[in-house]
């Protein structure tokens, strides 16, 4: 014990002596100068790294010191930055400090110097700065190379929105260098003859590949440039949280925000640090990370999530109790059992976490795509719940999820199961209504019913039963209508009937719906009123039924009552006298007819009121077809009787009659109006919709008018489409019509009579040449020699003469050798040219004689051709032409015969000679008396060679003119 006391006293004395020595040393002025200053550069980070020593400290001595640093650029007097750096300096310690330059270090020469000051409380006042170190020069340009142009910094990485300084360095002073940022020329500040700097403020993010900057020497075309990499700003992680599902692993998750990764630079990295355990883990994923828990794990955790990239760092921290961050796993083995029409039992299991750990489970029942029921139950391992109040034959989906019951954090994922309930008998009576029409002593009853909803059908409806009971006679009729029909039509007499309707499925029958049809149903006559729809629908009210009523029914239809339509109805209570029918099923411009019935205690429906109206009236969509009648010079009548009012999109209140004219003067009763096309016309308003005729008066004769008739409702009038054109007649045209029409009729009658009379006169005075085959002469000819006598017989004959008839007008006809001439004052005489046979002519030459018995009855008796054979020795003067062997034969005058000459008979063809007209009685050269009645004579065929004299022979005939056929003496 004594030894310990001695040792303690010795130690205290030594320590006291040491402190005394130190106090004596520090009491003296202390000047510690930085020495061995060295400066290095980091071109990538654009940093100057300084290191130096402080000599003068004794061994194991520590002193708090302040160092003042100055940095100059280009020259030592140009100080661009000055600052202080405080630290505790130890004996023989190398001090380090760095400075980041905004201007790339390659762009200019930098100078650095340092001085120090003891800033320790043990150092007495006054505390003085040491001397400056010598300027340390940093010049990078000497190591650049021999290229004529350089641009810095190379591959610079900055954040979006930051400021950047870029410069170019040329080997010689130049003023023809242009620089461009993304193709746009920019201008900078010239630091010295060889260097120019460009300050880019608030640099935007353009693309992940970087922003292009280059400079160009205009004279030589040398181009140098850099790529400035701009990254998105690193965001602080959001929604950072950690949880466990099994008390074995923690899973931490967060929202990393915008990815700051570039092709040359990786994305941000994340790491977890737990402060209580001091452990750290680098996360492999960008948005989540796992942390392993030990068996004796602590309950409280304090995590820090660190996010960093090449530019900056971000961090966020959370602290929590492990039991408060339990996220249970999904339940499993969900089963539905004991399913009936309205109930089902549901069971499931959960993953155990620990002994006596309680789960809160939530059960949901879905039907028709929505949640119907929701229940919560607490369990430990196995769960069970009884589902009730279900609908028969309905598909359901039930699901369950669980969470920690004591400290709720998150629900597990859902797990579900589908199932269907069984069928049941329909639980509600049908909603039934009817429509009654009386037709020819009978009634047509149309039954309507609404199919029951799924809530009340309790299954698939298969058919509907209808029982019809005659209340006056003991008889009934049963009908079965298969589903999905919603109505049927019945034909009943004028008696009273009760109709019962039920719905049936595979399990049973619904309650019965009853309707009674009384004798007077379908024959009720009540006055019809109007009702106007609003945005809320149709508001309908009525007087209550006299006597007791069990309810009221309002039905409506969107078509006229005599046509089929989708009848709708609404059942109302016995105390109701008004209702508003929802506008969901109503359309604008459609007329709806409403009927209000009261239902008595005997279930008989009595018609109380009728109403008609529009949910929303519209302007008429078309105009009536107009007919013009009684058109006069001063008026005309318009009528449109076929225009129906019931099918219009609104209540027709009247009509507008528009009239246009060139004078633009309105008749009495009209007023001027301007149409939608800015045209001016006259307008007349008809206030009564029942008036469908209008007389337009006070018009001008022979004037052009246009008119249009359009209906109007409370909303507007019909379209102003094409006007109809009409022109008034002349004022006296009707008088002329009364005169001209009878005159035309008389002229037509006269023309018809003249035509008939002309035909009669023509037949009498100028008859047509009769058909020889239809002549009555044949009946008079009775030849015994030729029983087969025809009209004309063809016989061979020898031509002996032709007749040439000459007719001269105003001149004479001269024949050579003739003793006299014929003038136009004398009667033209037939000239006969005797055709004498020549020496070569034989009596058997070809000649055909036609005997016409129709016009020469005397000649028909002979049966010969009418020519006389002439002996060869007979002179020409003695040869004669015999018209008939029995009547007459006369020779021609010698003048004519001598002048004819001989006619060659070499040609063998035939020439037909017309019949000869007989000379008039009294002529000296005429034929004998008793000529034939007709002027027509026999015809003969003569060889062509005999018709004209040969041109080669001498002839005394100077000219021959033939008389046209049919010409006679004057």
PDB file of N, CA and C in Angstrom, residues 54-143:
ATOM      1  N   UNK A  54       4.099  21.330 -41.744  1.00  0.00           N
ATOM      2  CA  UNK A  54       4.293  22.411 -40.778  1.00  0.00           C
ATOM      3  C   UNK A  54       5.434  21.967 -39.852  1.00  0.00           C
ATOM      4  N   UNK A  55       6.526  22.654 -39.932  1.00  0.00           N
ATOM      5  CA  UNK A  55       7.668  22.320 -39.088  1.00  0.00           C
ATOM      6  C   UNK A  55       7.687  23.226 -37.855  1.00  0.00           C
ATOM      7  N   UNK A  56       8.239  22.769 -36.795  1.00  0.00           N
ATOM      8  CA  UNK A  56       8.351  23.569 -35.573  1.00  0.00           C
ATOM      9  C   UNK A  56       7.596  22.973 -34.416  1.00  0.00           C
ATOM     10  N   UNK A  57       6.771  21.945 -34.668  1.00  0.00           N
ATOM     11  CA  UNK A  57       6.069  21.283 -33.572  1.00  0.00           C
ATOM     12  C   UNK A  57       6.961  20.211 -32.976  1.00  0.00           C
ATOM     13  N   UNK A  58       6.879  20.122 -31.642  1.00  0.00           N
ATOM     14  CA  UNK A  58       7.656  19.088 -30.964  1.00  0.00           C
ATOM     15  C   UNK A  58       6.971  17.755 -31.118  1.00  0.00           C
ATOM     16  N   UNK A  59       7.641  16.731 -30.721  1.00  0.00           N
ATOM     17  CA  UNK A  59       7.112  15.382 -30.862  1.00  0.00           C
ATOM     18  C   UNK A  59       5.838  15.240 -30.035  1.00  0.00           C
ATOM     19  N   UNK A  60       4.875  14.611 -30.628  1.00  0.00           N
ATOM     20  CA  UNK A  60       3.564  14.349 -30.011  1.00  0.00           C
ATOM     21  C   UNK A  60       2.816  15.623 -29.664  1.00  0.00           C
ATOM     22  N   UNK A  61       3.196  16.737 -30.270  1.00  0.00           N
ATOM     23  CA  UNK A  61       2.477  17.982 -29.997  1.00  0.00           C
ATOM     24  C   UNK A  61       1.340  18.154 -31.012  1.00  0.00           C
ATOM     25  N   UNK A  62       0.126  18.568 -30.618  1.00  0.00           N
ATOM     26  CA  UNK A  62      -1.025  18.844 -31.471  1.00  0.00           C
ATOM     27  C   UNK A  62      -1.433  20.280 -31.272  1.00  0.00           C
ATOM     28  N   UNK A  63      -1.721  20.945 -32.360  1.00  0.00           N
ATOM     29  CA  UNK A  63      -2.070  22.360 -32.287  1.00  0.00           C
ATOM     30  C   UNK A  63      -3.126  22.680 -33.330  1.00  0.00           C
ATOM     31  N   UNK A  64      -4.156  23.395 -32.919  1.00  0.00           N
ATOM     32  CA  UNK A  64      -5.200  23.812 -33.849  1.00  0.00           C
ATOM     33  C   UNK A  64      -4.702  25.032 -34.604  1.00  0.00           C
ATOM     34  N   UNK A  65      -4.744  24.922 -35.959  1.00  0.00           N
ATOM     35  CA  UNK A  65      -4.204  25.985 -36.782  1.00  0.00           C
ATOM     36  C   UNK A  65      -5.192  26.359 -37.894  1.00  0.00           C
ATOM     37  N   UNK A  66      -4.987  27.584 -38.361  1.00  0.00           N
ATOM     38  CA  UNK A  66      -5.773  28.101 -39.479  1.00  0.00           C
ATOM     39  C   UNK A  66      -4.807  28.440 -40.605  1.00  0.00           C
ATOM     40  N   UNK A  67      -5.144  27.970 -41.842  1.00  0.00           N
ATOM     41  CA  UNK A  67      -4.303  28.223 -42.999  1.00  0.00           C
ATOM     42  C   UNK A  67      -5.086  29.106 -43.980  1.00  0.00           C
ATOM     43  N   UNK A  68      -4.424  30.168 -44.427  1.00  0.00           N
ATOM     44  CA  UNK A  68      -5.027  31.037 -45.438  1.00  0.00           C
ATOM     45  C   UNK A  68      -4.404  30.693 -46.786  1.00  0.00           C
ATOM     46  N   UNK A  69      -5.313  30.481 -47.797  1.00  0.00           N
ATOM     47  CA  UNK A  69      -4.867  30.039 -49.116  1.00  0.00           C
ATOM     48  C   UNK A  69      -5.323  31.056 -50.139  1.00  0.00           C
ATOM     49  N   UNK A  70      -4.424  31.405 -51.047  1.00  0.00           N
ATOM     50  CA  UNK A  70      -4.742  32.304 -52.162  1.00  0.00           C
ATOM     51  C   UNK A  70      -4.392  31.610 -53.471  1.00  0.00           C
ATOM     52  N   UNK A  71      -5.306  31.813 -54.445  1.00  0.00           N
ATOM     53  CA  UNK A  71      -5.111  31.233 -55.776  1.00  0.00           C
ATOM     54  C   UNK A  71      -5.230  32.350 -56.785  1.00  0.00           C
ATOM     55  N   UNK A  72      -4.212  32.478 -57.619  1.00  0.00           N
ATOM     56  CA  UNK A  72      -4.196  33.482 -58.686  1.00  0.00           C
ATOM     57  C   UNK A  72      -4.236  32.776 -60.040  1.00  0.00           C
ATOM     58  N   UNK A  73      -4.705  33.524 -61.038  1.00  0.00           N
ATOM     59  CA  UNK A  73      -4.817  32.955 -62.380  1.00  0.00           C
ATOM     60  C   UNK A  73      -4.097  33.857 -63.373  1.00  0.00           C
ATOM     61  N   UNK A  74      -3.346  33.285 -64.239  1.00  0.00           N
ATOM     62  CA  UNK A  74      -2.576  33.923 -65.310  1.00  0.00           C
ATOM     63  C   UNK A  74      -1.353  34.645 -64.735  1.00  0.00           C
ATOM     64  N   UNK A  75      -1.579  35.473 -63.717  1.00  0.00           N
ATOM     65  CA  UNK A  75      -0.464  36.152 -63.058  1.00  0.00           C
ATOM     66  C   UNK A  75      -0.754  36.204 -61.565  1.00  0.00           C
ATOM     67  N   UNK A  76       0.310  36.348 -60.771  1.00  0.00           N
ATOM     68  CA  UNK A  76       0.172  36.240 -59.321  1.00  0.00           C
ATOM     69  C   UNK A  76      -0.663  37.352 -58.717  1.00  0.00           C
ATOM     70  N   UNK A  77      -0.694  38.470 -59.385  1.00  0.00           N
ATOM     71  CA  UNK A  77      -1.473  39.587 -58.830  1.00  0.00           C
ATOM     72  C   UNK A  77      -2.969  39.439 -59.055  1.00  0.00           C
ATOM     73  N   UNK A  78      -3.340  38.504 -59.918  1.00  0.00           N
ATOM     74  CA  UNK A  78      -4.765  38.290 -60.245  1.00  0.00           C
ATOM     75  C   UNK A  78      -5.315  37.194 -59.348  1.00  0.00           C
ATOM     76  N   UNK A  79      -5.621  37.560 -58.102  1.00  0.00           N
ATOM     77  CA  UNK A  79      -6.149  36.582 -57.144  1.00  0.00           C
ATOM     78  C   UNK A  79      -7.620  36.347 -57.449  1.00  0.00           C
ATOM     79  N   UNK A  80      -7.949  35.094 -57.717  1.00  0.00           N
ATOM     80  CA  UNK A  80      -9.341  34.759 -58.050  1.00  0.00           C
ATOM     81  C   UNK A  80     -10.056  34.076 -56.898  1.00  0.00           C
ATOM     82  N   UNK A  81      -9.307  33.586 -55.929  1.00  0.00           N
ATOM     83  CA  UNK A  81      -9.964  32.920 -54.783  1.00  0.00           C
ATOM     84  C   UNK A  81      -9.061  33.045 -53.575  1.00  0.00           C
ATOM     85  N   UNK A  82      -9.668  33.299 -52.419  1.00  0.00           N
ATOM     86  CA  UNK A  82      -8.944  33.343 -51.152  1.00  0.00           C
ATOM     87  C   UNK A  82      -9.845  32.763 -50.079  1.00  0.00           C
ATOM     88  N   UNK A  83      -9.277  31.883 -49.249  1.00  0.00           N
ATOM     89  CA  UNK A  83     -10.079  31.245 -48.228  1.00  0.00           C
ATOM     90  C   UNK A  83      -9.233  30.704 -47.111  1.00  0.00           C
ATOM     91  N   UNK A  84      -9.923  30.148 -46.115  1.00  0.00           N
ATOM     92  CA  UNK A  84      -9.239  29.636 -44.944  1.00  0.00           C
ATOM     93  C   UNK A  84      -9.580  28.173 -44.757  1.00  0.00           C
ATOM     94  N   UNK A  85      -8.605  27.465 -44.130  1.00  0.00           N
ATOM     95  CA  UNK A  85      -8.768  26.033 -43.881  1.00  0.00           C
ATOM     96  C   UNK A  85      -8.292  25.775 -42.468  1.00  0.00           C
ATOM     97  N   UNK A  86      -9.191  25.286 -41.597  1.00  0.00           N
ATOM     98  CA  UNK A  86      -8.852  25.044 -40.181  1.00  0.00           C
ATOM     99  C   UNK A  86      -8.744  23.554 -39.938  1.00  0.00           C
ATOM    100  N   UNK A  87      -7.738  23.172 -39.156  1.00  0.00           N
ATOM    101  CA  UNK A  87      -7.566  21.768 -38.817  1.00  0.00           C
ATOM    102  C   UNK A  87      -6.629  21.666 -37.605  1.00  0.00           C
ATOM    103  N   UNK A  88      -6.554  20.508 -37.004  1.00  0.00           N
ATOM    104  CA  UNK A  88      -5.620  20.230 -35.900  1.00  0.00           C
ATOM    105  C   UNK A  88      -4.377  19.596 -36.510  1.00  0.00           C
ATOM    106  N   UNK A  89      -3.272  20.226 -36.275  1.00  0.00           N
ATOM    107  CA  UNK A  89      -2.020  19.780 -36.884  1.00  0.00           C
ATOM    108  C   UNK A  89      -1.219  18.984 -35.868  1.00  0.00           C
ATOM    109  N   UNK A  90      -0.727  17.835 -36.322  1.00  0.00           N
ATOM    110  CA  UNK A  90       0.114  16.985 -35.495  1.00  0.00           C
ATOM    111  C   UNK A  90       1.558  17.103 -35.969  1.00  0.00           C
ATOM    112  N   UNK A  91       2.379  16.646 -35.120  1.00  0.00           N
ATOM    113  CA  UNK A  91       3.816  16.670 -35.452  1.00  0.00           C
ATOM    114  C   UNK A  91       4.088  15.762 -36.641  1.00  0.00           C
ATOM    115  N   UNK A  92       4.838  16.294 -37.546  1.00  0.00           N
ATOM    116  CA  UNK A  92       5.283  15.571 -38.729  1.00  0.00           C
ATOM    117  C   UNK A  92       4.099  15.081 -39.591  1.00  0.00           C
ATOM    118  N   UNK A  93       2.999  15.872 -39.643  1.00  0.00           N
ATOM    119  CA  UNK A  93       1.788  15.496 -40.423  1.00  0.00           C
ATOM    120  C   UNK A  93       1.808  16.203 -41.772  1.00  0.00           C
ATOM    121  N   UNK A  94       1.396  15.488 -42.818  1.00  0.00           N
ATOM    122  CA  UNK A  94       1.252  16.051 -44.160  1.00  0.00           C
ATOM    123  C   UNK A  94      -0.202  16.498 -44.315  1.00  0.00           C
ATOM    124  N   UNK A  95      -0.382  17.780 -44.572  1.00  0.00           N
ATOM    125  CA  UNK A  95      -1.725  18.332 -44.703  1.00  0.00           C
ATOM    126  C   UNK A  95      -2.164  18.321 -46.170  1.00  0.00           C
ATOM    127  N   UNK A  96      -3.467  18.074 -46.380  1.00  0.00           N
ATOM    128  CA  UNK A  96      -4.035  17.981 -47.742  1.00  0.00           C
ATOM    129  C   UNK A  96      -5.256  18.894 -47.847  1.00  0.00           C
ATOM    130  N   UNK A  97      -5.376  19.479 -48.997  1.00  0.00           N
ATOM    131  CA  UNK A  97      -6.551  20.338 -49.270  1.00  0.00           C
ATOM    132  C   UNK A  97      -6.734  20.405 -50.788  1.00  0.00           C
ATOM    133  N   UNK A  98      -7.998  20.502 -51.232  1.00  0.00           N
ATOM    134  CA  UNK A  98      -8.275  20.540 -52.686  1.00  0.00           C
ATOM    135  C   UNK A  98      -9.249  21.675 -52.990  1.00  0.00           C
ATOM    136  N   UNK A  99      -9.139  22.130 -54.215  1.00  0.00           N
ATOM    137  CA  UNK A  99      -9.993  23.245 -54.669  1.00  0.00           C
ATOM    138  C   UNK A  99     -10.457  22.953 -56.093  1.00  0.00           C
ATOM    139  N   UNK A 100     -11.779  23.145 -56.299  1.00  0.00           N
ATOM    140  CA  UNK A 100     -12.367  22.883 -57.633  1.00  0.00           C
ATOM    141  C   UNK A 100     -12.482  24.184 -58.401  1.00  0.00           C
ATOM    142  N   UNK A 101     -12.003  24.160 -59.617  1.00  0.00           N
ATOM    143  CA  UNK A 101     -11.991  25.356 -60.456  1.00  0.00           C
ATOM    144  C   UNK A 101     -13.163  25.326 -61.419  1.00  0.00           C
ATOM    145  N   UNK A 102     -13.798  26.478 -61.551  1.00  0.00           N
ATOM    146  CA  UNK A 102     -14.860  26.582 -62.542  1.00  0.00           C
ATOM    147  C   UNK A 102     -14.283  26.583 -63.960  1.00  0.00           C
ATOM    148  N   UNK A 103     -13.156  27.251 -64.151  1.00  0.00           N
ATOM    149  CA  UNK A 103     -12.480  27.275 -65.439  1.00  0.00           C
ATOM    150  C   UNK A 103     -11.576  26.055 -65.537  1.00  0.00           C
ATOM    151  N   UNK A 104     -11.641  25.340 -66.649  1.00  0.00           N
ATOM    152  CA  UNK A 104     -10.735  24.196 -66.793  1.00  0.00           C
ATOM    153  C   UNK A 104      -9.289  24.612 -66.542  1.00  0.00           C
ATOM    154  N   UNK A 105      -8.552  23.780 -65.809  1.00  0.00           N
ATOM    155  CA  UNK A 105      -7.189  24.112 -65.407  1.00  0.00           C
ATOM    156  C   UNK A 105      -6.265  24.227 -66.600  1.00  0.00           C
ATOM    157  N   UNK A 106      -6.637  23.573 -67.744  1.00  0.00           N
ATOM    158  CA  UNK A 106      -5.787  23.633 -68.924  1.00  0.00           C
ATOM    159  C   UNK A 106      -5.864  24.985 -69.629  1.00  0.00           C
ATOM    160  N   UNK A 107      -6.851  25.801 -69.233  1.00  0.00           N
ATOM    161  CA  UNK A 107      -7.079  27.037 -69.969  1.00  0.00           C
ATOM    162  C   UNK A 107      -6.190  28.180 -69.494  1.00  0.00           C
ATOM    163  N   UNK A 108      -5.588  28.075 -68.303  1.00  0.00           N
ATOM    164  CA  UNK A 108      -4.780  29.184 -67.799  1.00  0.00           C
ATOM    165  C   UNK A 108      -3.801  28.669 -66.759  1.00  0.00           C
ATOM    166  N   UNK A 109      -2.754  29.449 -66.503  1.00  0.00           N
ATOM    167  CA  UNK A 109      -1.759  29.122 -65.474  1.00  0.00           C
ATOM    168  C   UNK A 109      -2.295  29.589 -64.120  1.00  0.00           C
ATOM    169  N   UNK A 110      -2.149  28.729 -63.115  1.00  0.00           N
ATOM    170  CA  UNK A 110      -2.613  29.037 -61.766  1.00  0.00           C
ATOM    171  C   UNK A 110      -1.420  29.115 -60.808  1.00  0.00           C
ATOM    172  N   UNK A 111      -1.577  29.996 -59.801  1.00  0.00           N
ATOM    173  CA  UNK A 111      -0.543  30.180 -58.771  1.00  0.00           C
ATOM    174  C   UNK A 111      -1.199  30.003 -57.402  1.00  0.00           C
ATOM    175  N   UNK A 112      -0.500  29.314 -56.474  1.00  0.00           N
ATOM    176  CA  UNK A 112      -1.042  28.990 -55.154  1.00  0.00           C
ATOM    177  C   UNK A 112       0.025  29.331 -54.099  1.00  0.00           C
ATOM    178  N   UNK A 113      -0.459  29.937 -52.966  1.00  0.00           N
ATOM    179  CA  UNK A 113       0.420  30.151 -51.830  1.00  0.00           C
ATOM    180  C   UNK A 113      -0.386  29.991 -50.555  1.00  0.00           C
ATOM    181  N   UNK A 114       0.294  29.685 -49.438  1.00  0.00           N
ATOM    182  CA  UNK A 114      -0.353  29.375 -48.165  1.00  0.00           C
ATOM    183  C   UNK A 114       0.435  30.054 -47.042  1.00  0.00           C
ATOM    184  N   UNK A 115      -0.298  30.476 -46.003  1.00  0.00           N
ATOM    185  CA  UNK A 115       0.312  30.918 -44.748  1.00  0.00           C
ATOM    186  C   UNK A 115      -0.557  30.414 -43.616  1.00  0.00           C
ATOM    187  N   UNK A 116      -0.009  30.407 -42.380  1.00  0.00           N
ATOM    188  CA  UNK A 116      -0.700  29.765 -41.255  1.00  0.00           C
ATOM    189  C   UNK A 116      -0.790  30.698 -40.057  1.00  0.00           C
ATOM    190  N   UNK A 117      -1.656  30.271 -39.124  1.00  0.00           N
ATOM    191  CA  UNK A 117      -1.877  31.011 -37.884  1.00  0.00           C
ATOM    192  C   UNK A 117      -2.285  30.005 -36.821  1.00  0.00           C
ATOM    193  N   UNK A 118      -1.642  30.060 -35.666  1.00  0.00           N
ATOM    194  CA  UNK A 118      -2.010  29.185 -34.557  1.00  0.00           C
ATOM    195  C   UNK A 118      -3.290  29.694 -33.934  1.00  0.00           C
ATOM    196  N   UNK A 119      -4.285  28.836 -33.914  1.00  0.00           N
ATOM    197  CA  UNK A 119      -5.618  29.227 -33.417  1.00  0.00           C
ATOM    198  C   UNK A 119      -5.955  28.363 -32.200  1.00  0.00           C
ATOM    199  N   UNK A 120      -4.985  28.227 -31.328  1.00  0.00           N
ATOM    200  CA  UNK A 120      -5.172  27.384 -30.158  1.00  0.00           C
ATOM    201  C   UNK A 120      -5.247  28.279 -28.916  1.00  0.00           C
ATOM    202  N   UNK A 121      -6.073  27.897 -27.938  1.00  0.00           N
ATOM    203  CA  UNK A 121      -6.256  28.705 -26.731  1.00  0.00           C
ATOM    204  C   UNK A 121      -4.992  28.745 -25.884  1.00  0.00           C
ATOM    205  N   UNK A 122      -4.134  27.768 -26.113  1.00  0.00           N
ATOM    206  CA  UNK A 122      -2.903  27.727 -25.328  1.00  0.00           C
ATOM    207  C   UNK A 122      -1.865  28.712 -25.855  1.00  0.00           C
ATOM    208  N   UNK A 123      -2.125  29.222 -27.038  1.00  0.00           N
ATOM    209  CA  UNK A 123      -1.183  30.181 -27.626  1.00  0.00           C
ATOM    210  C   UNK A 123      -1.589  31.559 -27.162  1.00  0.00           C
ATOM    211  N   UNK A 124      -0.695  32.258 -26.503  1.00  0.00           N
ATOM    212  CA  UNK A 124      -1.066  33.589 -25.981  1.00  0.00           C
ATOM    213  C   UNK A 124      -1.177  34.622 -27.103  1.00  0.00           C
ATOM    214  N   UNK A 125      -1.874  35.659 -26.765  1.00  0.00           N
ATOM    215  CA  UNK A 125      -1.995  36.792 -27.689  1.00  0.00           C
ATOM    216  C   UNK A 125      -0.684  37.568 -27.683  1.00  0.00           C
ATOM    217  N   UNK A 126      -0.346  38.266 -28.695  1.00  0.00           N
ATOM    218  CA  UNK A 126      -1.008  38.316 -30.013  1.00  0.00           C
ATOM    219  C   UNK A 126      -0.635  37.104 -30.866  1.00  0.00           C
ATOM    220  N   UNK A 127      -1.584  36.665 -31.666  1.00  0.00           N
ATOM    221  CA  UNK A 127      -1.354  35.541 -32.581  1.00  0.00           C
ATOM    222  C   UNK A 127      -1.100  36.122 -33.969  1.00  0.00           C
ATOM    223  N   UNK A 128       0.001  35.817 -34.520  1.00  0.00           N
ATOM    224  CA  UNK A 128       0.426  36.419 -35.770  1.00  0.00           C
ATOM    225  C   UNK A 128       0.457  35.396 -36.894  1.00  0.00           C
ATOM    226  N   UNK A 129       0.158  35.926 -38.118  1.00  0.00           N
ATOM    227  CA  UNK A 129       0.249  35.062 -39.297  1.00  0.00           C
ATOM    228  C   UNK A 129       1.713  34.822 -39.632  1.00  0.00           C
ATOM    229  N   UNK A 130       1.938  33.660 -40.126  1.00  0.00           N
ATOM    230  CA  UNK A 130       3.279  33.356 -40.619  1.00  0.00           C
ATOM    231  C   UNK A 130       3.479  34.005 -41.972  1.00  0.00           C
ATOM    232  N   UNK A 131       4.703  33.903 -42.431  1.00  0.00           N
ATOM    233  CA  UNK A 131       4.931  34.444 -43.769  1.00  0.00           C
ATOM    234  C   UNK A 131       4.313  33.523 -44.826  1.00  0.00           C
ATOM    235  N   UNK A 132       4.036  34.099 -46.022  1.00  0.00           N
ATOM    236  CA  UNK A 132       3.493  33.313 -47.141  1.00  0.00           C
ATOM    237  C   UNK A 132       4.568  32.387 -47.707  1.00  0.00           C
ATOM    238  N   UNK A 133       4.080  31.304 -48.150  1.00  0.00           N
ATOM    239  CA  UNK A 133       4.989  30.470 -48.932  1.00  0.00           C
ATOM    240  C   UNK A 133       5.181  31.118 -50.294  1.00  0.00           C
ATOM    241  N   UNK A 134       6.170  30.737 -50.967  1.00  0.00           N
ATOM    242  CA  UNK A 134       6.352  31.241 -52.329  1.00  0.00           C
ATOM    243  C   UNK A 134       5.218  30.736 -53.239  1.00  0.00           C
ATOM    244  N   UNK A 135       4.955  31.515 -54.299  1.00  0.00           N
ATOM    245  CA  UNK A 135       3.880  31.104 -55.236  1.00  0.00           C
ATOM    246  C   UNK A 135       4.286  29.810 -55.944  1.00  0.00           C
ATOM    247  N   UNK A 136       3.336  28.856 -55.863  1.00  0.00           N
ATOM    248  CA  UNK A 136       3.544  27.586 -56.571  1.00  0.00           C
ATOM    249  C   UNK A 136       2.780  27.659 -57.894  1.00  0.00           C
ATOM    250  N   UNK A 137       3.471  27.544 -58.999  1.00  0.00           N
ATOM    251  CA  UNK A 137       2.861  27.691 -60.334  1.00  0.00           C
ATOM    252  C   UNK A 137       2.389  26.327 -60.851  1.00  0.00           C
ATOM    253  N   UNK A 138       1.184  26.395 -61.467  1.00  0.00           N
ATOM    254  CA  UNK A 138       0.595  25.196 -62.089  1.00  0.00           C
ATOM    255  C   UNK A 138       0.274  25.550 -63.532  1.00  0.00           C
ATOM    256  N   UNK A 139       1.028  24.998 -64.473  1.00  0.00           N
ATOM    257  CA  UNK A 139       0.844  25.298 -65.894  1.00  0.00           C
ATOM    258  C   UNK A 139       0.718  23.978 -66.651  1.00  0.00           C
ATOM    259  N   UNK A 140      -0.461  23.750 -67.206  1.00  0.00           N
ATOM    260  CA  UNK A 140      -0.730  22.491 -67.910  1.00  0.00           C
ATOM    261  C   UNK A 140      -0.540  22.654 -69.407  1.00  0.00           C
ATOM    262  N   UNK A 141      -0.569  23.886 -69.916  1.00  0.00           N
ATOM    263  CA  UNK A 141      -0.533  24.105 -71.356  1.00  0.00           C
ATOM    264  C   UNK A 141       0.759  23.606 -71.980  1.00  0.00           C
ATOM    265  N   UNK A 142       1.844  23.561 -71.213  1.00  0.00           N
ATOM    266  CA  UNK A 142       3.101  23.111 -71.776  1.00  0.00           C
ATOM    267  C   UNK A 142       3.074  21.638 -72.150  1.00  0.00           C
ATOM    268  N   UNK A 143       2.149  20.897 -71.567  1.00  0.00           N
ATOM    269  CA  UNK A 143       2.082  19.455 -71.835  1.00  0.00           C
ATOM    270  C   UNK A 143       0.942  19.074 -72.768  1.00  0.00           C
TER     271      UNK A 143
END
